Coordinates of C-alpha atoms in Angstrom, one line a residue:
M1 CA 3.7 36.5 -14.4
C2 CA 6.4 39.2 -14.8
T3 CA 7.3 40.4 -18.3
A4 CA 9.8 42.9 -19.8
S5 CA 7.0 45.4 -20.4
D6 CA 6.2 45.7 -16.7
T7 CA 7.0 49.0 -15.0
N8 CA 9.6 49.3 -12.3
T9 CA 6.9 49.3 -9.6
N10 CA 5.3 46.3 -11.1
N11 CA 8.6 44.6 -11.4
S12 CA 9.3 45.3 -7.7
Q13 CA 5.9 43.9 -6.7
C14 CA 6.3 40.9 -8.9
G15 CA 9.8 40.2 -7.5
T16 CA 8.4 40.5 -4.0
K17 CA 5.6 38.0 -4.8
T18 CA 8.0 35.6 -6.4
N19 CA 10.3 35.8 -3.3
K20 CA 7.3 35.1 -1.0
I21 CA 6.3 32.0 -3.1
F22 CA 9.9 30.8 -3.2
Y23 CA 10.4 31.2 0.6
G24 CA 7.0 29.6 1.2
I25 CA 7.9 26.6 -0.9
M26 CA 11.3 26.3 0.8
G27 CA 9.8 26.7 4.2
N28 CA 7.3 23.8 3.5
I29 CA 10.1 21.6 2.2
I30 CA 12.3 22.3 5.3
K31 CA 9.3 21.6 7.6
Q32 CA 8.4 18.4 5.9
A33 CA 12.0 17.3 6.0
F34 CA 12.1 18.0 9.7
L35 CA 8.9 16.1 10.3
V36 CA 10.4 13.0 8.5
F37 CA 13.5 13.4 10.6
R38 CA 11.4 13.6 13.7
I39 CA 9.6 10.3 12.8
Y40 CA 12.9 8.5 12.5
L41 CA 14.3 10.1 15.6
D42 CA 11.4 8.9 17.7
M43 CA 11.9 5.4 16.3
V44 CA 15.6 5.4 17.1
I45 CA 14.9 6.7 20.7
D46 CA 12.4 3.9 21.3
V47 CA 14.8 1.2 19.9
V48 CA 17.8 2.5 22.0
F49 CA 15.9 2.9 25.3
G50 CA 14.0 -0.4 24.7
L51 CA 17.3 -2.3 24.5
F52 CA 17.9 -1.3 28.2
W53 CA 14.4 -1.3 29.7
E54 CA 12.7 -4.2 28.0
G55 CA 14.8 -6.6 30.0
K56 CA 13.8 -5.0 33.3
R57 CA 10.1 -5.4 32.9
M58 CA 8.4 -6.8 36.0
A59 CA 4.8 -8.2 36.3
I60 CA 2.3 -6.7 38.7
P61 CA 0.9 -9.3 41.1
D62 CA -2.6 -10.7 40.3
L63 CA -5.5 -9.4 42.3
D64 CA -6.8 -12.2 44.5
K65 CA -10.4 -12.8 45.7
K66 CA -9.7 -11.3 49.1
H67 CA -8.9 -8.0 47.5
R68 CA -11.5 -8.1 44.7
M69 CA -13.6 -5.4 46.4
L70 CA -10.9 -2.9 45.3
T71 CA -12.1 -3.2 41.7
E72 CA -15.4 -1.4 42.5
S73 CA -15.8 2.3 42.2
A74 CA -15.4 4.6 45.2
V75 CA -19.1 5.6 44.9
T76 CA -20.1 1.9 45.1
L77 CA -17.8 1.2 48.0
A78 CA -19.2 4.1 50.0
A79 CA -22.7 2.9 49.4
K80 CA -21.9 -0.6 50.6
I81 CA -20.3 0.8 53.7
R82 CA -23.4 3.0 54.4
N83 CA -25.7 0.1 53.8
G84 CA -23.7 -2.3 56.1
D85 CA -22.7 -4.6 53.2
L86 CA -19.1 -3.8 53.7
K87 CA -16.9 -2.9 56.7
S88 CA -14.7 0.1 56.3
V89 CA -11.9 -1.7 58.2
D90 CA -12.1 -4.6 55.7
L91 CA -11.8 -2.2 52.8
V92 CA -8.9 -0.2 54.4
N93 CA -7.1 -3.5 55.2
A94 CA -7.5 -4.6 51.6
C95 CA -6.2 -1.3 50.3
I96 CA -3.1 -1.5 52.7
E97 CA -2.4 -5.1 51.8
R98 CA -2.6 -4.4 48.1
I99 CA -0.3 -1.4 48.4
Q100 CA 2.2 -3.5 50.3
L101 CA 2.1 -6.1 47.6
V102 CA 2.5 -3.8 44.6
N103 CA 4.6 -1.0 46.0
P104 CA 8.0 -2.9 45.9
I105 CA 7.5 -3.0 42.1
L106 CA 6.0 0.4 41.6
N107 CA 7.9 2.5 44.2
A108 CA 4.8 4.8 44.4
V109 CA 4.3 5.3 48.2
T110 CA 6.6 7.8 50.1
D111 CA 4.9 7.7 53.5
E112 CA 2.0 5.8 55.1
R113 CA -0.3 6.0 58.1
F114 CA -1.7 2.4 57.9
E115 CA -2.4 2.0 61.7
E116 CA -4.1 5.3 62.0
A117 CA -6.2 4.5 59.0
R118 CA -7.2 1.2 60.4
K119 CA -8.3 2.9 63.7
E120 CA -10.3 5.5 61.8
A121 CA -12.0 2.8 59.8
Q122 CA -12.9 1.0 63.0
D123 CA -14.4 4.2 64.3
V124 CA -16.5 4.5 61.2
D125 CA -17.8 1.0 61.5
Q126 CA -18.8 1.6 65.1
M127 CA -20.7 4.7 64.3
I128 CA -22.6 3.0 61.5
E129 CA -23.5 0.1 63.9
V130 CA -24.8 2.6 66.4
G131 CA -26.8 4.4 63.7
L132 CA -26.3 7.5 61.6
T133 CA -28.8 9.8 60.0
D134 CA -29.3 10.2 56.3
E135 CA -28.3 13.8 56.6
Y136 CA -24.9 12.7 58.1
F137 CA -24.3 10.3 55.2
Q138 CA -25.2 13.1 52.7
Q139 CA -22.6 15.3 54.4
K140 CA -20.0 12.5 54.2
P141 CA -20.6 10.8 50.8
F142 CA -17.3 8.9 50.9
L143 CA -17.5 7.8 54.6
G144 CA -15.0 5.0 55.3
V145 CA -13.4 4.9 51.9
P146 CA -9.6 5.0 51.9
F147 CA -7.6 7.5 49.7
T148 CA -4.1 8.3 48.8
A149 CA -2.7 11.7 47.9
K150 CA 0.3 12.9 46.0
E151 CA 3.0 14.0 48.4
S152 CA 2.8 17.6 47.3
H153 CA -0.6 17.9 49.0
A154 CA 0.0 18.5 52.7
V155 CA -1.4 15.7 54.9
V156 CA -1.0 16.4 58.5
G157 CA 1.8 14.3 60.1
M158 CA 2.9 12.9 56.8
L159 CA 6.2 13.6 54.9
H160 CA 5.8 16.7 52.7
T161 CA 9.2 16.8 50.9
L162 CA 8.0 18.0 47.4
G163 CA 10.7 15.6 46.1
I164 CA 13.7 17.8 47.2
K165 CA 16.4 16.8 49.6
V166 CA 16.4 20.0 51.7
R167 CA 12.9 19.0 52.8
S168 CA 13.5 15.3 53.1
H169 CA 12.5 15.2 56.8
V170 CA 9.7 17.9 56.7
R171 CA 6.3 16.8 57.8
A172 CA 3.0 18.6 57.3
H173 CA 1.5 20.4 60.3
T174 CA -1.9 21.0 58.6
D175 CA -3.9 19.4 55.8
A176 CA -4.1 21.0 52.3
E177 CA -7.6 22.2 51.6
C178 CA -8.3 19.4 49.2
V179 CA -7.2 16.8 51.8
R180 CA -9.4 18.6 54.4
L181 CA -12.4 18.5 52.1
L182 CA -11.9 14.8 51.4
R183 CA -11.6 14.0 55.1
D184 CA -14.8 16.1 55.8
A185 CA -16.5 13.9 53.2
G186 CA -15.6 10.9 55.3
A187 CA -12.6 9.5 53.3
I188 CA -9.6 8.1 55.1
P189 CA -6.0 8.9 54.1
V190 CA -3.7 5.9 54.0
A191 CA -0.6 7.1 52.2
V192 CA 1.1 9.8 50.2
T193 CA 2.8 9.1 46.9
N194 CA 5.8 10.1 44.8
V195 CA 6.1 13.2 42.7
P196 CA 8.9 14.9 40.6
E197 CA 10.7 17.9 42.2
I198 CA 8.1 20.6 42.9
N199 CA 5.7 18.7 40.5
K200 CA 7.6 20.0 37.5
W201 CA 8.5 17.2 35.2
Q202 CA 6.7 14.6 33.0
E203 CA 8.3 11.7 34.9
T204 CA 7.8 10.8 38.6
R205 CA 11.4 10.7 39.8
N206 CA 13.4 12.6 42.4
N207 CA 16.6 12.2 44.5
V208 CA 14.7 11.6 47.7
Y209 CA 12.6 8.6 46.7
G210 CA 13.7 7.5 43.3
Q211 CA 11.6 6.6 40.3
T212 CA 8.0 5.4 40.1
N213 CA 7.2 2.6 37.6
N214 CA 4.3 2.1 35.2
P215 CA 2.1 -1.0 36.1
Y216 CA 1.7 -1.9 32.5
H217 CA 5.4 -1.9 31.8
T218 CA 7.8 -1.1 34.7
G219 CA 10.4 0.0 32.2
R220 CA 8.2 2.9 31.2
T221 CA 7.1 6.1 32.9
T222 CA 3.9 6.8 34.8
G223 CA 4.1 10.4 33.7
G224 CA 4.2 13.3 36.2
S225 CA 3.5 14.8 38.4
S226 CA 0.8 12.6 39.8
G227 CA 2.6 9.4 38.8
G228 CA 2.5 7.8 42.2
E229 CA -1.2 8.2 42.4
A230 CA -1.8 6.8 38.9
A231 CA 0.4 3.8 39.5
L232 CA -1.5 2.8 42.6
A233 CA -4.9 3.4 40.9
A234 CA -4.0 1.3 37.8
A235 CA -2.6 -1.5 40.0
I236 CA -6.0 -1.6 41.8
A237 CA -4.5 -0.5 45.1
S238 CA -6.2 2.8 45.9
P239 CA -9.9 3.6 45.5
I240 CA -9.5 7.4 45.6
T241 CA -6.4 9.1 44.2
L242 CA -5.9 12.8 44.9
C243 CA -4.0 14.7 42.1
S244 CA -3.4 18.1 40.7
D245 CA -2.7 19.5 37.2
I246 CA -0.9 22.6 35.9
G247 CA 0.5 21.1 32.7
G248 CA -1.2 17.7 32.4
S249 CA -0.1 16.4 35.9
T250 CA -3.5 14.6 36.3
R251 CA -4.3 13.7 32.7
M252 CA -0.8 12.6 31.7
P253 CA -0.4 9.9 34.4
G254 CA -4.1 9.0 33.7
F255 CA -3.3 8.4 30.0
Y256 CA 0.0 6.6 30.6
C257 CA -1.6 4.3 33.2
G258 CA -4.9 3.6 31.4
L259 CA -7.2 5.6 33.6
Y260 CA -10.0 8.1 33.5
A261 CA -9.0 11.6 34.7
L262 CA -10.6 15.0 35.0
N263 CA -8.8 18.4 35.1
P264 CA -11.8 20.6 36.1
T265 CA -12.4 24.2 35.1
A266 CA -9.6 26.2 36.6
E267 CA -10.1 28.4 39.7
H268 CA -12.9 26.1 41.1
T269 CA -10.7 24.0 43.3
S270 CA -8.4 25.4 46.1
L271 CA -4.7 24.9 45.8
K272 CA -4.2 26.0 49.4
G273 CA -1.6 23.7 51.1
S274 CA -0.5 22.1 47.8
V275 CA 3.1 22.8 46.8
L276 CA 3.2 25.4 49.6
R277 CA 0.5 27.6 47.9
T278 CA -1.7 29.9 49.8
G279 CA -4.7 29.3 47.5
L280 CA -5.2 33.1 47.2
D281 CA -3.7 33.7 43.8
P282 CA -5.3 33.1 40.3
T283 CA -3.9 29.9 38.7
M284 CA -4.3 27.7 35.8
A285 CA -3.8 24.6 38.0
S286 CA -6.7 22.5 39.4
I287 CA -7.2 19.7 41.9
G288 CA -8.3 16.5 40.2
F289 CA -8.5 12.7 40.3
V290 CA -7.5 9.7 38.3
S291 CA -9.8 6.6 38.5
R292 CA -10.6 3.3 36.9
H293 CA -14.2 4.4 36.9
C294 CA -15.4 7.6 35.2
S295 CA -18.4 7.6 37.5
D296 CA -16.2 8.5 40.4
L297 CA -14.8 11.7 38.9
G298 CA -17.9 13.9 39.2
P299 CA -18.8 13.1 42.8
L300 CA -15.1 13.5 43.9
T301 CA -14.7 16.8 42.0
K302 CA -17.8 18.1 43.8
V303 CA -16.1 17.4 47.1
V304 CA -12.8 19.3 46.4
A305 CA -14.7 22.1 44.6
G306 CA -16.4 22.9 47.9
D307 CA -18.6 26.0 47.8
K308 CA -17.8 26.4 44.0
A309 CA -19.1 22.9 43.1
K310 CA -22.5 24.4 42.2
D311 CA -20.9 26.5 39.5
L312 CA -19.7 23.4 37.7
N313 CA -23.2 21.8 37.5
L314 CA -21.7 18.3 37.8
D315 CA -25.1 16.7 38.4
R316 CA -26.3 17.8 34.9
V317 CA -27.9 15.0 32.9
V318 CA -26.3 15.1 29.4
D319 CA -28.2 14.0 26.3
L320 CA -25.4 12.4 24.2
K321 CA -27.5 12.6 21.1
S322 CA -27.5 16.4 21.3
I323 CA -23.7 16.8 21.5
K324 CA -21.8 18.4 18.6
Y325 CA -18.2 17.1 18.2
Y326 CA -15.2 19.0 16.9
Y327 CA -11.8 17.3 16.6
V328 CA -8.1 18.1 16.2
E329 CA -6.1 15.3 14.5
T330 CA -2.7 16.6 15.6
G331 CA -1.1 19.7 16.9
K332 CA 1.5 21.2 14.5
D333 CA 3.9 22.4 17.2
L334 CA 7.3 21.5 15.7
R335 CA 8.8 21.0 19.2
V336 CA 6.4 18.0 19.8
S337 CA 6.5 14.5 18.4
L338 CA 4.1 13.4 15.7
I339 CA 1.1 11.4 16.7
S340 CA 1.9 7.7 16.7
P341 CA 0.0 5.3 14.4
D342 CA -1.6 3.6 17.4
L343 CA -3.1 6.8 18.7
R344 CA -4.1 8.0 15.2
K345 CA -5.9 4.7 14.7
A346 CA -7.6 5.0 18.1
M347 CA -8.9 8.5 17.3
N348 CA -10.1 7.4 13.9
K349 CA -12.1 4.6 15.5
V350 CA -13.7 7.1 17.9
L351 CA -14.6 9.4 15.0
M352 CA -16.1 6.6 13.0
K353 CA -18.3 5.5 15.8
L354 CA -19.5 9.0 16.5
T355 CA -20.2 9.5 12.8
E356 CA -22.3 6.3 12.8
E357 CA -24.2 7.4 15.9
A358 CA -24.8 11.0 14.7
D359 CA -27.5 12.6 12.7
P360 CA -26.3 13.5 9.2
D361 CA -25.8 17.1 10.3
K362 CA -23.9 16.3 13.4
A363 CA -20.9 14.3 12.2
P364 CA -17.6 15.3 13.9
I365 CA -16.1 18.5 12.4
K366 CA -12.4 18.8 11.8
Y367 CA -11.0 21.9 13.6
Y368 CA -7.7 23.6 13.8
H369 CA -6.3 26.9 15.1
E370 CA -2.8 28.4 14.8
G371 CA -2.6 28.4 18.6
F372 CA -2.1 24.6 18.5
S373 CA 1.1 25.1 16.6
Y374 CA 2.6 26.9 19.6
M375 CA 1.3 24.9 22.5
Y376 CA 4.5 24.7 24.4
S377 CA 5.4 28.4 24.0
L378 CA 2.0 29.5 25.2
W379 CA 2.2 27.2 28.3
R380 CA 5.7 28.5 29.0
Y381 CA 4.6 32.1 28.9
W382 CA 1.6 31.6 31.2
M383 CA 3.7 29.7 33.7
T384 CA 5.5 33.0 34.3
K385 CA 2.2 34.3 35.7
E386 CA 1.9 31.5 38.4
T387 CA 2.6 32.2 42.0
G388 CA 5.8 30.8 43.5
S389 CA 9.3 30.7 41.9
F390 CA 10.6 27.3 40.9
S391 CA 14.2 28.3 41.7
E392 CA 13.1 29.5 45.2
L393 CA 10.9 26.5 45.9
L394 CA 13.8 24.2 45.1
A395 CA 15.7 26.0 47.8
N396 CA 12.7 25.6 50.1
N397 CA 12.1 29.4 49.8
N398 CA 15.5 30.1 51.4
G399 CA 17.4 31.7 48.6
K400 CA 17.5 30.6 44.9
V401 CA 18.9 27.8 42.9
Y402 CA 20.7 28.6 39.7
G403 CA 20.6 26.3 36.7
V404 CA 24.0 26.9 35.2
I405 CA 25.7 26.4 38.6
E406 CA 23.8 23.2 39.3
L407 CA 24.6 21.9 35.8
I408 CA 28.3 22.3 36.5
K409 CA 27.9 20.7 39.9
K410 CA 26.0 17.9 38.3
L411 CA 29.0 17.1 36.0
F412 CA 31.0 16.4 39.2
G413 CA 28.2 14.5 41.0
L414 CA 27.7 17.4 43.5
S415 CA 24.2 18.6 42.7
E416 CA 21.2 17.7 44.9
Y417 CA 18.8 18.1 42.0
T418 CA 17.8 15.9 39.1
L419 CA 18.8 16.8 35.6
A420 CA 15.1 17.5 34.8
A421 CA 15.0 20.2 37.5
I422 CA 18.2 21.7 36.3
F423 CA 17.0 21.9 32.7
K424 CA 13.8 23.5 33.9
L425 CA 15.9 26.1 35.7
I426 CA 18.0 26.8 32.6
D427 CA 14.8 27.1 30.6
D428 CA 13.5 29.7 33.1
Q429 CA 16.7 31.6 33.7
V430 CA 18.8 31.4 30.5
L431 CA 16.6 30.9 27.4
P432 CA 14.9 33.9 26.0
A433 CA 11.4 34.8 27.3
V434 CA 8.3 34.3 25.2
N435 CA 7.1 37.6 23.7
K436 CA 4.3 38.8 26.0
D437 CA 2.1 40.6 23.4
W438 CA 2.3 37.7 21.0
A439 CA 1.5 35.1 23.6
E440 CA -1.4 37.0 25.1
Q441 CA -2.9 37.9 21.7
L442 CA -2.6 34.3 20.4
T443 CA -4.1 32.8 23.6
K444 CA -7.0 35.2 23.4
Q445 CA -7.6 34.4 19.7
L446 CA -7.5 30.6 20.4
K447 CA -9.8 30.9 23.4
D448 CA -12.3 33.2 21.7
D449 CA -12.4 30.9 18.7
L450 CA -13.0 27.8 20.8
L451 CA -15.7 29.6 22.9
S452 CA -17.5 30.5 19.7
K453 CA -17.8 26.8 18.9
L454 CA -18.0 25.0 22.2
D455 CA -21.3 25.8 23.7
A456 CA -23.1 23.8 26.4
N457 CA -23.6 20.9 24.0
S458 CA -20.3 20.8 22.1
V459 CA -16.9 19.2 22.9
L460 CA -13.5 19.1 21.3
L461 CA -11.8 15.7 20.9
F462 CA -8.0 16.1 21.1
P463 CA -5.0 13.7 21.2
S464 CA -4.0 12.7 24.7
A465 CA -0.3 12.7 23.7
P466 CA 1.9 11.9 20.7
L467 CA 3.0 8.5 22.1
P468 CA 1.9 5.9 24.6
A469 CA 3.9 5.7 27.9
P470 CA 7.5 6.3 26.9
Y471 CA 10.5 4.5 28.4
H472 CA 12.1 5.9 31.5
Y473 CA 14.4 8.9 30.8
S474 CA 13.5 9.2 27.1
A475 CA 11.5 12.3 28.0
F476 CA 14.8 14.2 28.0
L477 CA 14.9 13.8 24.3
R478 CA 11.2 14.7 23.9
P479 CA 10.7 17.3 26.6
F480 CA 7.8 19.2 25.1
N481 CA 5.4 16.4 24.4
F482 CA 3.3 17.3 27.5
A483 CA 2.1 20.4 25.6
Y484 CA -0.9 18.4 24.4
W485 CA -2.2 18.6 27.9
G486 CA -0.7 22.0 28.9
I487 CA -2.5 24.0 26.3
F488 CA -5.8 23.4 28.0
N489 CA -4.4 24.6 31.3
V490 CA -3.5 27.8 29.5
L491 CA -7.1 28.2 28.3
K492 CA -8.5 27.1 31.7
F493 CA -10.9 24.7 30.0
P494 CA -12.0 21.5 31.7
A495 CA -10.5 18.4 30.0
A496 CA -11.1 14.7 30.6
Q497 CA -8.7 11.9 29.8
V498 CA -10.4 8.8 28.4
P499 CA -8.7 5.3 28.4
L500 CA -9.4 3.4 25.1
G501 CA -8.0 0.0 25.9
L502 CA -4.5 -1.2 25.1
N503 CA -2.3 -1.3 22.0
G504 CA -0.5 -4.4 20.7
Q505 CA 2.4 -3.8 23.2
G506 CA 0.0 -3.8 26.1
L507 CA 0.2 0.0 26.6
P508 CA -2.8 2.2 27.3
L509 CA -4.3 4.3 24.5
G510 CA -6.5 7.3 25.1
I511 CA -8.1 10.6 24.0
Q512 CA -9.0 13.9 25.6
V513 CA -12.4 15.4 25.7
V514 CA -12.4 19.2 26.2
A515 CA -15.3 21.5 26.9
S516 CA -15.8 25.2 27.6
P517 CA -15.5 26.4 31.2
K518 CA -18.0 25.1 33.7
N519 CA -19.1 22.3 31.3
D520 CA -17.2 19.6 33.2
A521 CA -20.3 17.3 33.3
L522 CA -20.2 17.4 29.5
C523 CA -16.6 16.2 29.4
L524 CA -17.4 13.3 31.8
A525 CA -20.5 12.2 29.9
V526 CA -18.6 11.9 26.7
A527 CA -15.6 10.3 28.5
E528 CA -17.8 7.6 30.0
H529 CA -19.5 6.9 26.7
L530 CA -16.2 6.5 24.8
G531 CA -14.6 4.6 27.5
K532 CA -17.3 2.0 27.5
A533 CA -17.3 1.8 23.7
F534 CA -13.5 1.3 23.3
G535 CA -12.4 -0.8 26.3
G536 CA -11.9 1.9 29.0
Y537 CA -9.6 0.8 31.8
V538 CA -8.0 -2.6 31.3
P539 CA -6.2 -4.1 34.3
P540 CA -2.4 -4.5 34.1
C541 CA -2.7 -7.8 36.0
R542 CA -5.0 -10.9 36.2
I543 CA -8.0 -10.6 38.4
V544 CA -8.6 -14.0 40.1
E545 CA -12.2 -15.1 39.8

């Protein structure tokens, strides 16, 4: 406390201390006021958008007995084909018929090769009838199983527009590396699916194909950029769905569509042929999958990891009793919405169960680091290190697109690009850059701190998102919410998305499981355990018995 007897120096120090306390108190008051405002803002957004979209909700057709085989995992389907218990052509036909039934509602498929897929399935069946060796089956673990791929992965002969009009008639001349590896594993491509422009938005919509709808509520988003894949998987139309993730593009649609998903350790899957990449540059993006079955994700990741699969040790047997859990209740990034009550409740249930299961000294430990208060800014900085310029890719690498010009053109209905792409351009080209030294230092601090805790038997539980699947277009008012996924791309850590059943509105709930690099099997083991305990994938339609 300052008194009249203090010296001038002491008075100065005392005044400085008093000012710090005052500004600290005022800062906290302003922050709390903003958080209260944000709660009510999110409520208003949902009410306003709900007035429009609730009346446009459409039901997904029931799954009939004829197509019931599609409920099984890709691993199981492959085994049945190998053993002669299922014909590949019957499975491919079921996949095609189901796609034709649900796609008019979902708008997920952008191009198909149904007849070619049927022919390839017939060839598989004929080879199996003649007889194949065990070695051949080992080399082709998904022989005869159909798959779909997001359209940003090149599939030879298929449209490869990346969601931009200038490429609306472009077809791929070669397969992307991930597609090639899946084909080499015996899987059969049947269709490619919708993405946002150049994969850069948290909704799957573009001016070439339009908007993809969520199977659980067609007035809500599937997320992006693998939204077409997630929509088909959730609607029980595709056994294998090939995705990619640079800021949640696999896990986000997985969460919004009630699926399991894995974004594997970065730089262990090739991006060659995906979004026009060469696959030669370092990246925080990875090839991944969404699935109704967690058991599919490890074997499929092994396929697309190719020669690097051994580094991920995906066959590791995990002792769940030995796992140490850390958890983050919520990020404190002021740009991001607060965690909804439904998702808080879901995490609390998970923590309670893990506490009950654990030895007294292994109850989940609460964790936080300052880096989680700046998730979006860190992701935005590290995106500047990625190969390929968004403005150049929008122009099909023939010049550049400028955000301010396109915004003016948009006002007069003259722009070829969505508002989401234009805002991304303005963010890149107009807004101030993130401070390099600050971003790199904070990223290192966060990564080092997590690595000091997440060993080969420890995981971090993290919210999947602030909110369940939002209404279409409402992301424009909450553009930074994807940061809950993007921060782990920044760190290049593996992360699994776990479905935890549905809330009272019939929307999927979920949680992320994060591990240190190359501990992908640990993510999957915990994901499967939690999914089984809390409902996992729940179909958006009735399955006819």
